[in-house]
Short mmCIF file of C-alpha atoms and ligand atoms in Angstrom, two decimals:
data_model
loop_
_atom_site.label_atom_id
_atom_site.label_comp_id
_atom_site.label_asym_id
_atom_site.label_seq_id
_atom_site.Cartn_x
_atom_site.Cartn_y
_atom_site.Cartn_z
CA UNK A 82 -56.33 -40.71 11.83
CA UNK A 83 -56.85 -36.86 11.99
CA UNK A 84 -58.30 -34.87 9.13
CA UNK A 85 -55.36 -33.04 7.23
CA UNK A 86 -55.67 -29.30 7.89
CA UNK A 87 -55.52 -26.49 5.17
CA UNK A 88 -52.57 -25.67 5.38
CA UNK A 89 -50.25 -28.94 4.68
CA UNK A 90 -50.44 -29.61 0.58
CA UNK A 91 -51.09 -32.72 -0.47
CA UNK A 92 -47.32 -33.62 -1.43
CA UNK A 93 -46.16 -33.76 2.41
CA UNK A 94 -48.85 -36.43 3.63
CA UNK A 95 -46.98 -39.42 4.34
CA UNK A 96 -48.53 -41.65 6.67
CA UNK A 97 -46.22 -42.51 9.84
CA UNK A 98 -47.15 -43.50 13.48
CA UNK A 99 -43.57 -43.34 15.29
CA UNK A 100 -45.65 -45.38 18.36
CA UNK A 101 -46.31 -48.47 16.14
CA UNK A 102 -45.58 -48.31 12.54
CA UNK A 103 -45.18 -51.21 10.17
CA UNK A 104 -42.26 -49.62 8.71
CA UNK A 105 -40.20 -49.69 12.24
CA UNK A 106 -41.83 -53.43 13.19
CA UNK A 107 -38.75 -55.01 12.57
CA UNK A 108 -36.12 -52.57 12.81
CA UNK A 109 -35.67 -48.96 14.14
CA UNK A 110 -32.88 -47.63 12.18
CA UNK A 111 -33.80 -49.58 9.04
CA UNK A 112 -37.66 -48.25 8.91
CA UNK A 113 -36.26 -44.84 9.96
CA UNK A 114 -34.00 -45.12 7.01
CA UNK A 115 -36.76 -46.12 4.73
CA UNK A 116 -38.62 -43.56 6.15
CA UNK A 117 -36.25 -40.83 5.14
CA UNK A 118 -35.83 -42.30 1.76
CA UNK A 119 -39.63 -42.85 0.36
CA UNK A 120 -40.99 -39.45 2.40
CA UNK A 121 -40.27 -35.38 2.27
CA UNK A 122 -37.70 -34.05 4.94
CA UNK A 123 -40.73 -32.34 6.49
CA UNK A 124 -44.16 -33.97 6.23
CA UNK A 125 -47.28 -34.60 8.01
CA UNK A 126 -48.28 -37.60 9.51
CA UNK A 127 -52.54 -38.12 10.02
CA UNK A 128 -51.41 -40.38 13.20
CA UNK A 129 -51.80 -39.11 17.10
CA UNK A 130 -54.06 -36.07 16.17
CA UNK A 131 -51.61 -34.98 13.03
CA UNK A 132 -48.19 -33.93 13.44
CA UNK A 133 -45.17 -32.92 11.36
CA UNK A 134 -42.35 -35.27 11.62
CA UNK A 135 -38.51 -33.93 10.21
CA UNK A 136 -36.10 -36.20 8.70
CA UNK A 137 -33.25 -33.89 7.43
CA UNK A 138 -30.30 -32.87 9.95
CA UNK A 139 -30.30 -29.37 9.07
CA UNK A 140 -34.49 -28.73 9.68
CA UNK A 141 -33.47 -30.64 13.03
CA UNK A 142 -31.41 -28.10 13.75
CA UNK A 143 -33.25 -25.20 13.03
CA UNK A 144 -36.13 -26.98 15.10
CA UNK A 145 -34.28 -27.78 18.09
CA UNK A 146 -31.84 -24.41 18.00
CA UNK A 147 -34.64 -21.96 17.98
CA UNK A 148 -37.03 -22.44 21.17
CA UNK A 149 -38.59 -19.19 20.73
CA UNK A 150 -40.45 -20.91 17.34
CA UNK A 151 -40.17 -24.34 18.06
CA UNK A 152 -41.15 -24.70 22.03
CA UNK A 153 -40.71 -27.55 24.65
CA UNK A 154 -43.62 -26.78 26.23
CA UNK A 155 -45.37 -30.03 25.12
CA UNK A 156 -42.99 -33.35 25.51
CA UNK A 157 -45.71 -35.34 24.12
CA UNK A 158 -47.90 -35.86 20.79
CA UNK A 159 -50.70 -35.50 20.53
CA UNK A 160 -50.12 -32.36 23.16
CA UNK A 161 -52.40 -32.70 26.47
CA UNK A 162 -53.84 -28.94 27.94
CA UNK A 163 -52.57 -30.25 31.20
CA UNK A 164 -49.52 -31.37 30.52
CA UNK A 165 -47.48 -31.19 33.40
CA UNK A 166 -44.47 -28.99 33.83
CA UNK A 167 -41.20 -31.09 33.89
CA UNK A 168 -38.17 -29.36 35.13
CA UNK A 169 -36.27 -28.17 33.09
CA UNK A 170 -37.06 -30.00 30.14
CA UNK A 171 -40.91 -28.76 29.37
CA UNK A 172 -39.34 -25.23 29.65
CA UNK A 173 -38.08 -22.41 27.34
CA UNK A 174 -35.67 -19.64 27.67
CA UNK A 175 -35.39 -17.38 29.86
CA UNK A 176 -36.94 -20.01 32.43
CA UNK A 177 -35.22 -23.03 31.44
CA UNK A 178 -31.73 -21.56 31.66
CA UNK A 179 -32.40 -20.76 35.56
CA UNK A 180 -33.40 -24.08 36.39
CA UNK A 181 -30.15 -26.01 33.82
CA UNK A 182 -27.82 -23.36 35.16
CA UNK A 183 -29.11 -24.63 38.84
CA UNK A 184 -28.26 -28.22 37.41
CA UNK A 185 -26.05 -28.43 35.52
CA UNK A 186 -23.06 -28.52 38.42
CA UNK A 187 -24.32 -31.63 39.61
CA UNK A 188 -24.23 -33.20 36.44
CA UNK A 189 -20.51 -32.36 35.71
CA UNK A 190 -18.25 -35.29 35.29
CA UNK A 191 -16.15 -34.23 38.37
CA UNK A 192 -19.13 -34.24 40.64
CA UNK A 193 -20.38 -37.35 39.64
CA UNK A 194 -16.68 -39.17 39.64
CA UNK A 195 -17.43 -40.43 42.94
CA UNK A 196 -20.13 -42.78 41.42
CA UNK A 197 -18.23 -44.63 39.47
CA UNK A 198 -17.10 -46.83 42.06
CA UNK A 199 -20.72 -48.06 42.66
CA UNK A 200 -21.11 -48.63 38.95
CA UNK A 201 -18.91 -50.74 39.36
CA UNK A 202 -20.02 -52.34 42.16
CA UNK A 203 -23.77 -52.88 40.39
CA UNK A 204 -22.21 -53.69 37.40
CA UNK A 205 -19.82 -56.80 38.86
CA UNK A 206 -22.90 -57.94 40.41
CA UNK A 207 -25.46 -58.37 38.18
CA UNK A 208 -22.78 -60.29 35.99
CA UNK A 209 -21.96 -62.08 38.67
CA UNK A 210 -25.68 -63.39 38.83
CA UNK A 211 -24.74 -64.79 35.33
CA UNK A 212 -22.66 -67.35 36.25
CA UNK A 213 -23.07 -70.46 34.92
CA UNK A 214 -25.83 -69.20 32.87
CA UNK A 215 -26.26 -70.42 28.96
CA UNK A 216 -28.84 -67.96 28.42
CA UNK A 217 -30.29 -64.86 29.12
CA UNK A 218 -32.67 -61.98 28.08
CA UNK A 219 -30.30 -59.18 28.44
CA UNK A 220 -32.75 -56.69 29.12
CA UNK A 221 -34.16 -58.16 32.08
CA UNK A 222 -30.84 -59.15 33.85
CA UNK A 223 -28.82 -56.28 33.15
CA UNK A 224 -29.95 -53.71 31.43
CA UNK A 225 -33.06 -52.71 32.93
CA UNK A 226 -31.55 -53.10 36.33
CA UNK A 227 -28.31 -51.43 36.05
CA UNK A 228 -29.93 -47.78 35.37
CA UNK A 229 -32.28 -48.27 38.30
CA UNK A 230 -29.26 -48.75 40.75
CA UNK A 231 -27.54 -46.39 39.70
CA UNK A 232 -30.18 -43.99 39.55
CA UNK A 233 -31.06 -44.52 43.22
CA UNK A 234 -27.46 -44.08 44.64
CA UNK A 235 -27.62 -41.10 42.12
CA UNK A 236 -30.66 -39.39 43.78
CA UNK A 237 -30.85 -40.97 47.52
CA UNK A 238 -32.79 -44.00 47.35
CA UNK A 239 -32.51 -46.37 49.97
CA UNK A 240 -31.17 -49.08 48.58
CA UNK A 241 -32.78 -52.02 50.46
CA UNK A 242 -35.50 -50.74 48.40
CA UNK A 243 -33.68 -51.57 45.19
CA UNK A 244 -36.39 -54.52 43.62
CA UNK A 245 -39.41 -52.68 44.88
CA UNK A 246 -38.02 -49.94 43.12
CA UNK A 247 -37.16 -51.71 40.15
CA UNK A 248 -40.54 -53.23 39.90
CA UNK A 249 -42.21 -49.97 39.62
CA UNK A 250 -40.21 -48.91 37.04
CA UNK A 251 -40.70 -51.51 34.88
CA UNK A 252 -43.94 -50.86 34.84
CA UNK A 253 -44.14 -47.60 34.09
CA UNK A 254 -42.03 -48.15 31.04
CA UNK A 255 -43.13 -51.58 29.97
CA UNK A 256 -46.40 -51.46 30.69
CA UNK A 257 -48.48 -50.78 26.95
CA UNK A 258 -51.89 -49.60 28.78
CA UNK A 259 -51.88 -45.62 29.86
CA UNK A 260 -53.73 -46.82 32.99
CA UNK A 261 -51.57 -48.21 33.89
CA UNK A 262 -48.48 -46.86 33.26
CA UNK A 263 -50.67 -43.34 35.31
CA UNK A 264 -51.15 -46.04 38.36
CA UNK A 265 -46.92 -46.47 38.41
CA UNK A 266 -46.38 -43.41 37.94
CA UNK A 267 -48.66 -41.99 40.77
CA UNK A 268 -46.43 -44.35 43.03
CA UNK A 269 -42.94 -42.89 41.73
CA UNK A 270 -44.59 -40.17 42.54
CA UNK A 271 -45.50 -41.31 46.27
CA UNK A 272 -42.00 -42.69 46.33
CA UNK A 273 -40.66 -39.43 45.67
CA UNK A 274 -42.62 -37.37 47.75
CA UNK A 275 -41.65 -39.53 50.50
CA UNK A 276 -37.87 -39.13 49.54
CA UNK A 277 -37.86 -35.30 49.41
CA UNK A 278 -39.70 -34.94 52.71
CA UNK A 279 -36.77 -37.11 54.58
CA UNK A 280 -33.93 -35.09 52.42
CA UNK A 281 -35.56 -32.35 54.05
CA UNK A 282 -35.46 -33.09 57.37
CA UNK A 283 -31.85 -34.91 56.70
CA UNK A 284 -29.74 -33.98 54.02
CA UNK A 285 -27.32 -36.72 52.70
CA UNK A 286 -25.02 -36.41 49.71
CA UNK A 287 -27.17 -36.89 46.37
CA UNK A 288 -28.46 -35.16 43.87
CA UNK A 289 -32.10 -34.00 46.31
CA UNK A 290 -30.40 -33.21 49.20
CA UNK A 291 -28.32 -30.61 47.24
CA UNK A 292 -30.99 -29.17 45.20
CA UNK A 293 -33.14 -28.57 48.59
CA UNK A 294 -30.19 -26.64 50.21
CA UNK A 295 -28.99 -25.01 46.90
CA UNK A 296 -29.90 -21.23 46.38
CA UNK A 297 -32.22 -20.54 43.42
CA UNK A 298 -32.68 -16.87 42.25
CA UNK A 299 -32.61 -15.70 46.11
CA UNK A 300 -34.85 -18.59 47.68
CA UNK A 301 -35.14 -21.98 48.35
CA UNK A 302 -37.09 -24.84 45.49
CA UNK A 303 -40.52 -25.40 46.12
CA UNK A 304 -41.64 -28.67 47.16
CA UNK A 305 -43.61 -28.63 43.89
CA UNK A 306 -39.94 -27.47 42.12
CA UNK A 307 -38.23 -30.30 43.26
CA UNK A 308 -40.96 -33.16 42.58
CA UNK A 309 -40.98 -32.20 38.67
CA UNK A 310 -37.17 -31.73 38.65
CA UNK A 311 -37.19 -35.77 41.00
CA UNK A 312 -39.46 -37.45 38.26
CA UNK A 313 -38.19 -35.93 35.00
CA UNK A 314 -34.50 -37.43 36.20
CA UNK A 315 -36.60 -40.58 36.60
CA UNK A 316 -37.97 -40.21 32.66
CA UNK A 317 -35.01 -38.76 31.40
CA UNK A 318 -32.19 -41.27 33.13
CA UNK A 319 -33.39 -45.02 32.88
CA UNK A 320 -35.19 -45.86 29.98
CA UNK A 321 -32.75 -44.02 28.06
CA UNK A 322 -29.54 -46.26 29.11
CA UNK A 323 -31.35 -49.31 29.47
CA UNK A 324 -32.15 -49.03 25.63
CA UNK A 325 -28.57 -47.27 24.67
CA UNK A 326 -27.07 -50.61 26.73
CA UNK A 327 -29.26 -52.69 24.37
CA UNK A 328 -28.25 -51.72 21.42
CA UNK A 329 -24.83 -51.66 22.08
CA UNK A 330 -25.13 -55.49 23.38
CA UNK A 331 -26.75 -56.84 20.64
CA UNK A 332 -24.05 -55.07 17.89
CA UNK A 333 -21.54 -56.36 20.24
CA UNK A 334 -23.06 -59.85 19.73
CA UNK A 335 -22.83 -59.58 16.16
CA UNK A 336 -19.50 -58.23 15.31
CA UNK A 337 -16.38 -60.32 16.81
CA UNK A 338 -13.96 -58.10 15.13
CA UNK A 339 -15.81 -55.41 17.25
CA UNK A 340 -15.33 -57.38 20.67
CA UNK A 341 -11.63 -58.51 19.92
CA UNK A 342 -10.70 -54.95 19.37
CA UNK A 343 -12.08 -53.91 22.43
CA UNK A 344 -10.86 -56.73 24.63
CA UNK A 345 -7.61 -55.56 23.27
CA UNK A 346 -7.55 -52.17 23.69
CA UNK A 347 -9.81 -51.22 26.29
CA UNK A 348 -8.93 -48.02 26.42
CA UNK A 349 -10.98 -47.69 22.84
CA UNK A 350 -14.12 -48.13 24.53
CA UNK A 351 -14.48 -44.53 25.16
CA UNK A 352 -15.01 -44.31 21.30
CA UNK A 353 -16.93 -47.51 21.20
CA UNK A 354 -19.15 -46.31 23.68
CA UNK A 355 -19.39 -42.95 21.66
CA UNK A 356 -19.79 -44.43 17.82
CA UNK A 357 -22.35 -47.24 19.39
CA UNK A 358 -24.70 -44.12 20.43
CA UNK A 359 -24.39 -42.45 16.90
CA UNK A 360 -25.50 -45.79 14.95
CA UNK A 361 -27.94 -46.46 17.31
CA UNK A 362 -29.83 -43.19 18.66
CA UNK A 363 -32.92 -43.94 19.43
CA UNK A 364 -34.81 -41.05 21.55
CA UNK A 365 -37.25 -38.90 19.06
CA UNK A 366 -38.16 -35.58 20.31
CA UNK A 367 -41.21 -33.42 19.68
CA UNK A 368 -41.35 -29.42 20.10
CA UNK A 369 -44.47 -27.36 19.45
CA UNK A 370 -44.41 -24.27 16.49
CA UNK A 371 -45.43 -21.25 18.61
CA UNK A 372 -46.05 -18.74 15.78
CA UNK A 373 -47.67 -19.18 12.10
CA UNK A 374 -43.41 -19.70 10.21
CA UNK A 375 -42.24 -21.45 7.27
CA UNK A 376 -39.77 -24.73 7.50
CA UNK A 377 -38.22 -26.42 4.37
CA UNK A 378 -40.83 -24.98 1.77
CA UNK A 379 -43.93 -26.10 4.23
CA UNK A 380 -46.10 -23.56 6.49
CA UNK A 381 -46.37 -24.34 9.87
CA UNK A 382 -48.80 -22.98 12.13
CA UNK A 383 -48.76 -22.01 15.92
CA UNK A 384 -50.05 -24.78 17.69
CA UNK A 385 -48.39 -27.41 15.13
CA UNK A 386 -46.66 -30.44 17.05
CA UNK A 387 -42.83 -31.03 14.93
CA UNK A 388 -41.45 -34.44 15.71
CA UNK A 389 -37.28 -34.63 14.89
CA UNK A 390 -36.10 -38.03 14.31
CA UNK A 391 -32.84 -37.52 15.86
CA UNK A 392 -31.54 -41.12 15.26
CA UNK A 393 -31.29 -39.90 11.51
CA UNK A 394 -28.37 -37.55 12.34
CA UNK A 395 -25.98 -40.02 13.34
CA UNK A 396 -26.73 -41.86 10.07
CA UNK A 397 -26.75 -38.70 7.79
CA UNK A 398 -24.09 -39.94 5.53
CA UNK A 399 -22.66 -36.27 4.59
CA UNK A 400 -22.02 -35.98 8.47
CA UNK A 401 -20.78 -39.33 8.84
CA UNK A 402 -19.66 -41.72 5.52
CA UNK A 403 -20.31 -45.51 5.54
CA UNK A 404 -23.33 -44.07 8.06
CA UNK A 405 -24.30 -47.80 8.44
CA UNK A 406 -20.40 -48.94 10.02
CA UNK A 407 -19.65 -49.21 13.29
CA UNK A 408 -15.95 -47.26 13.09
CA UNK A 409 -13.94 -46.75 16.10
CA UNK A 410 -10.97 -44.75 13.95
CA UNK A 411 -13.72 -41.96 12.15
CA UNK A 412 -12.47 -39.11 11.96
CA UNK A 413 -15.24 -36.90 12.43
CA UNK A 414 -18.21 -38.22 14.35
CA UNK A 415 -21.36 -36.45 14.28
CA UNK A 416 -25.04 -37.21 16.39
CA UNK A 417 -27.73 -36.15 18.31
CA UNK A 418 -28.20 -39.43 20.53
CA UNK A 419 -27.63 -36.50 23.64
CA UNK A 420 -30.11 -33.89 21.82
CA UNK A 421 -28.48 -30.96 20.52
CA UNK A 422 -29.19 -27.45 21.60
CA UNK A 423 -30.32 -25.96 25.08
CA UNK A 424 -31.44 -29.28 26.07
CA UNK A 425 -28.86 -31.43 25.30
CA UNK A 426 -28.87 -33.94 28.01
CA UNK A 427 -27.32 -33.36 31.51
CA UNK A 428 -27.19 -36.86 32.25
CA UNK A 429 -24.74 -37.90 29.31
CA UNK A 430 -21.60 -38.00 31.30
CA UNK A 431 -23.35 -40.64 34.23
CA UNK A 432 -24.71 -42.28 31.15
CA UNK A 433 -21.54 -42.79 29.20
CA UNK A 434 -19.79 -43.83 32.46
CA UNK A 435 -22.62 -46.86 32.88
CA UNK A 436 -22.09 -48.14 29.61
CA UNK A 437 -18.22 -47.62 29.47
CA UNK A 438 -18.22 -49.91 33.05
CA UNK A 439 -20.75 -52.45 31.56
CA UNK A 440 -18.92 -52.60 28.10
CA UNK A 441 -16.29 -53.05 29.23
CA UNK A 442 -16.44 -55.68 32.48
CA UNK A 443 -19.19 -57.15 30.12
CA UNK A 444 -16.52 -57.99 27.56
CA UNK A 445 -13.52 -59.41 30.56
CA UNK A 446 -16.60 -61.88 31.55
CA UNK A 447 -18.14 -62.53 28.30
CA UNK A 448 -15.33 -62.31 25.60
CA UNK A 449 -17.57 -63.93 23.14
CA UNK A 450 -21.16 -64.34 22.91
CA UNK A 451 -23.82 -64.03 20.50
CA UNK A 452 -27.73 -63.46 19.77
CA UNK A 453 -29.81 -66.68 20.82
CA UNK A 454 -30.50 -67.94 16.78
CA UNK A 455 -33.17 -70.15 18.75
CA UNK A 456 -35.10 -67.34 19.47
CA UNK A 457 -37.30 -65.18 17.74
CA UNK A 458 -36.00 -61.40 17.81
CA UNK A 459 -38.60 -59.45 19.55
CA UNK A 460 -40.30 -56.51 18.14
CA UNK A 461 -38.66 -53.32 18.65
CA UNK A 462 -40.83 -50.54 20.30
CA UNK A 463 -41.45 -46.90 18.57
CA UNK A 464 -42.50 -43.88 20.58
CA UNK A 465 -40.60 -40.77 22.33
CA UNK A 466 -37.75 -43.54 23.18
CA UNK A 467 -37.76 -46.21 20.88
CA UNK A 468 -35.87 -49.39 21.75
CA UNK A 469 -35.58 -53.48 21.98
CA UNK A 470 -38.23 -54.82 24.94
CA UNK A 471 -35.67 -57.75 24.98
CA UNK A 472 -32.18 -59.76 23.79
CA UNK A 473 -31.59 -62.98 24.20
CA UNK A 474 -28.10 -64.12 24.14
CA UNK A 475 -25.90 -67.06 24.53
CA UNK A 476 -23.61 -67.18 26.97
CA UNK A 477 -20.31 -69.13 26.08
CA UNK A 478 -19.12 -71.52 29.42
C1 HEM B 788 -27.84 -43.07 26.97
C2 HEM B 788 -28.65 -42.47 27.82
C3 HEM B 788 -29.33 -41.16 27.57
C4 HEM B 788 -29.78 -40.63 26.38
C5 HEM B 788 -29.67 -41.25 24.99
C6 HEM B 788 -30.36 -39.35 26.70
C7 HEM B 788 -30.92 -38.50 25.76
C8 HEM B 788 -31.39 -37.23 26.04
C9 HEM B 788 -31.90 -36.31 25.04
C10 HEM B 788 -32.03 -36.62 23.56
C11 HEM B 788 -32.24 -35.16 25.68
C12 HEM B 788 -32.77 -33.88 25.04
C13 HEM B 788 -34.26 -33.75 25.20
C14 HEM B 788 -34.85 -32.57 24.43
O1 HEM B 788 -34.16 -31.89 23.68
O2 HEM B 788 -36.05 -32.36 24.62
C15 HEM B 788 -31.98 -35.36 27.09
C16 HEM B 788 -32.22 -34.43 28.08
C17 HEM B 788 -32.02 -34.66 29.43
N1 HEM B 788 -31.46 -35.77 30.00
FE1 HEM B 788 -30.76 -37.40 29.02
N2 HEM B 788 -30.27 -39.13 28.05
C18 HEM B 788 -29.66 -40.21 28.62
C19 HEM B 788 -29.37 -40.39 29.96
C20 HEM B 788 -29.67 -39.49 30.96
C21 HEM B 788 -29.40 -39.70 32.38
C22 HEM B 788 -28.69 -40.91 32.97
C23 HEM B 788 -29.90 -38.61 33.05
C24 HEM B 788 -29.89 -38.28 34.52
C25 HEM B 788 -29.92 -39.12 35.49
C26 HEM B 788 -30.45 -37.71 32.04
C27 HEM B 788 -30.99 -36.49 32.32
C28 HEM B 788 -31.45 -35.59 31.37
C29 HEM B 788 -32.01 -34.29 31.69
C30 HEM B 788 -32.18 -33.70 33.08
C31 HEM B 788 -32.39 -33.71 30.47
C32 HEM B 788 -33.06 -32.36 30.28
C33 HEM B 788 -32.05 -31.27 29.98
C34 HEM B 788 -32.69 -29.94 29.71
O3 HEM B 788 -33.89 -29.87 29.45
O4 HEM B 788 -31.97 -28.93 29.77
N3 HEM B 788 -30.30 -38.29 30.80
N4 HEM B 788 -31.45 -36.62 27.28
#
């Protein structure tokens, strides 16, 4: 625990590791509830060096609307001197909008239409490997696979490669020791490297090939460019959906009036997909204070890591009443699950169309099923993307 510097007053301490705190041992949203209940909007943890962490909606917004005071420059907390530059999320304005503007096109929903086929195709088989199954840990059969296909036809992986692949990226996100997690990265990285140098030399329809031929600011994207732009779509685009597919599973499991609904009316699950994000966000995202400024009655000074926990938007209950209900028919639905801001995510509309397809060919195979009451729920994990390392369920016959 670091020493708590002069200028935080003693009435916004409030002890809080996001990585692994008691509080968020059993669950996310309820400890992150808690959290915002017994602590200030804005205080300052001792944990990871000493950070601010925000609780309010409105001092998220400030934070994440204003990158000239509150920069991405440092993704992680405590910040690292040689933090690496990830394209285009590390960056501020004026840079970053060069590099999302570059982006963005690919991203749109009518240039990645073409996908959804082979979401489909993924999708029907990894249920498919199901069959006849009593059990399983969700997370291992489906959802931590499903993102990794995907991402590969996404990008231009081969795809006999698919369980090497997958393998590697497991590790990098399961593994708990930073050794280790550097050793699987370093081989994404080789992965990558390999990749880009074949795109080069043979272009093919995905997401590489384009950015090598596409035109940025007068030139071409350095090799350099395009490996930070390859393994931030790797950070940014699996863990992310394997956890948002999680969640959504296990409410699934627990509310029948939920599942009937959508087996009804599948053309709800849109909204489903949508309101299942909001009560369950679970990315937190840190920005570093670049000047000595004042936040919610506290002085922050340059330097100063902030960390917003965004997953308190979607249950602000002045932006969304009955926070805690899972409502297909609200009105008004307000959250941050995709960021909000210059960064909100690029990836949200090949996201939403993964967990549409799994929703709903999940729910045609599986009308009913429910949480394994024979197992013990596993602990949920904090960090910059908090989520469930697994879900056992019970398959009906
Ligand atoms: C449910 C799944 C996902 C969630 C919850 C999610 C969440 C987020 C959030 C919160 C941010 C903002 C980060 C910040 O402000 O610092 C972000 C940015 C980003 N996401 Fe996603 N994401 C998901 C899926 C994806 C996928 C599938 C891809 C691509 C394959 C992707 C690509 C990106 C990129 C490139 C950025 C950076 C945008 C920028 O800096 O301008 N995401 N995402």
């Amino acid at each position: 625990m670091a020493e708590v510097p002069a200028h935080v007053p003693a009435d916004r301490v409030y002890p809080f590791d996001y990585h692994n705190d008691p509080l968020i041992s059993e669950d996310i949203h309820d400890g992150l509830l808690r959290l915002r209940q017994d602590a200030p909007p804005i205080f300052w943890t001792p944990a990871h060096g000493g950070h601010w962490i925000v609780s309010d909606t409105d001092l998220m917004v400030s934070v994440l609307k204003t990158p000239a005071i509150y920069s991405s420059r440092q993704l992680q907390i405590p910040p690292r001197e040689d933090a690496p530059r990830m394209i285009p999320e590390s960056l501020d304005p004026p840079e970053h909008l060069l590099y999302r503007r570059l982006m963005m096109e690919y991203f749109e929903k009518s240039r990645i239409a073409h996908l959804q086929a082979r979401v489909n195709f993924w999708t029907d088989t990894l249920l498919a490997d199901l069959e006849g199954k009593a059990e399983c840990d969700f997370v291992e059969v489906v959802a931590s696979r499903l993102p990794v296909y995907v991402f590969m036809e996404f990008a231009g992986f081969p795809l006999e490669r698919a369980d090497d692949f997958r393998s590697l990226v497991d590790g990098m996100f399961r593994s708990s020791d930073p050794a280790q997690r550097q050793n699987y990265a370093m081989q994404i990285m080789g992965e990558l490297q390999q990749l880009i140098t074949a795109r080069m030399a043979e272009p093919k329809d995905d997401i590489l090939s384009k950015l090598i031929e596409a035109d940025f600011q007068g030139r071409k994207l350095t090799f350099e460019e395009l490996m930070s732009i390859g393994f931030l779509l790797f950070l940014a685009g699996l863990d992310t959906v394997t956890n948002a597919m999680t969640f959504g599973i296990r409410h699934l499991a627990r509310d029948g009036a939920l599942r009937a609904r959508l087996r009804d009316n599948p053309d709800r699950i849109p909204d489903a997909v949508e309101e299942l994000l909001r009560r369950y966000t679970f990315p937190t995202l840190p920005r570093q204070v670049t000047q000595d400024t004042e936040l919610g009655g506290v002085s922050l000074k340059a330097g100063d890591m902030i960390l917003c926990l965004i997953a308190l938007a979607g249950l602000d209950e002045t932006l969304n009443p009955d926070a805690l209900s899972v409502d297909l028919d609200r009105e008004k639905r307000t959250h941050f699950a995709f960021g909000t801001g210059g960064h909100t995510c690029l990836g949200r509309h090949l996201a939403k169309m993964e967990l549409e397809t799994l929703y709903r060919r999940w729910l045609e195979v599986f009308p009913d099923f429910e949480i394994d009451p024979s197992r013990k729920a596993a602990a949920p994990r904090g960090g910059a993307v908090m989520g469930i390392p697994e879900l056992w369920l019970r398959l009906p016959a």
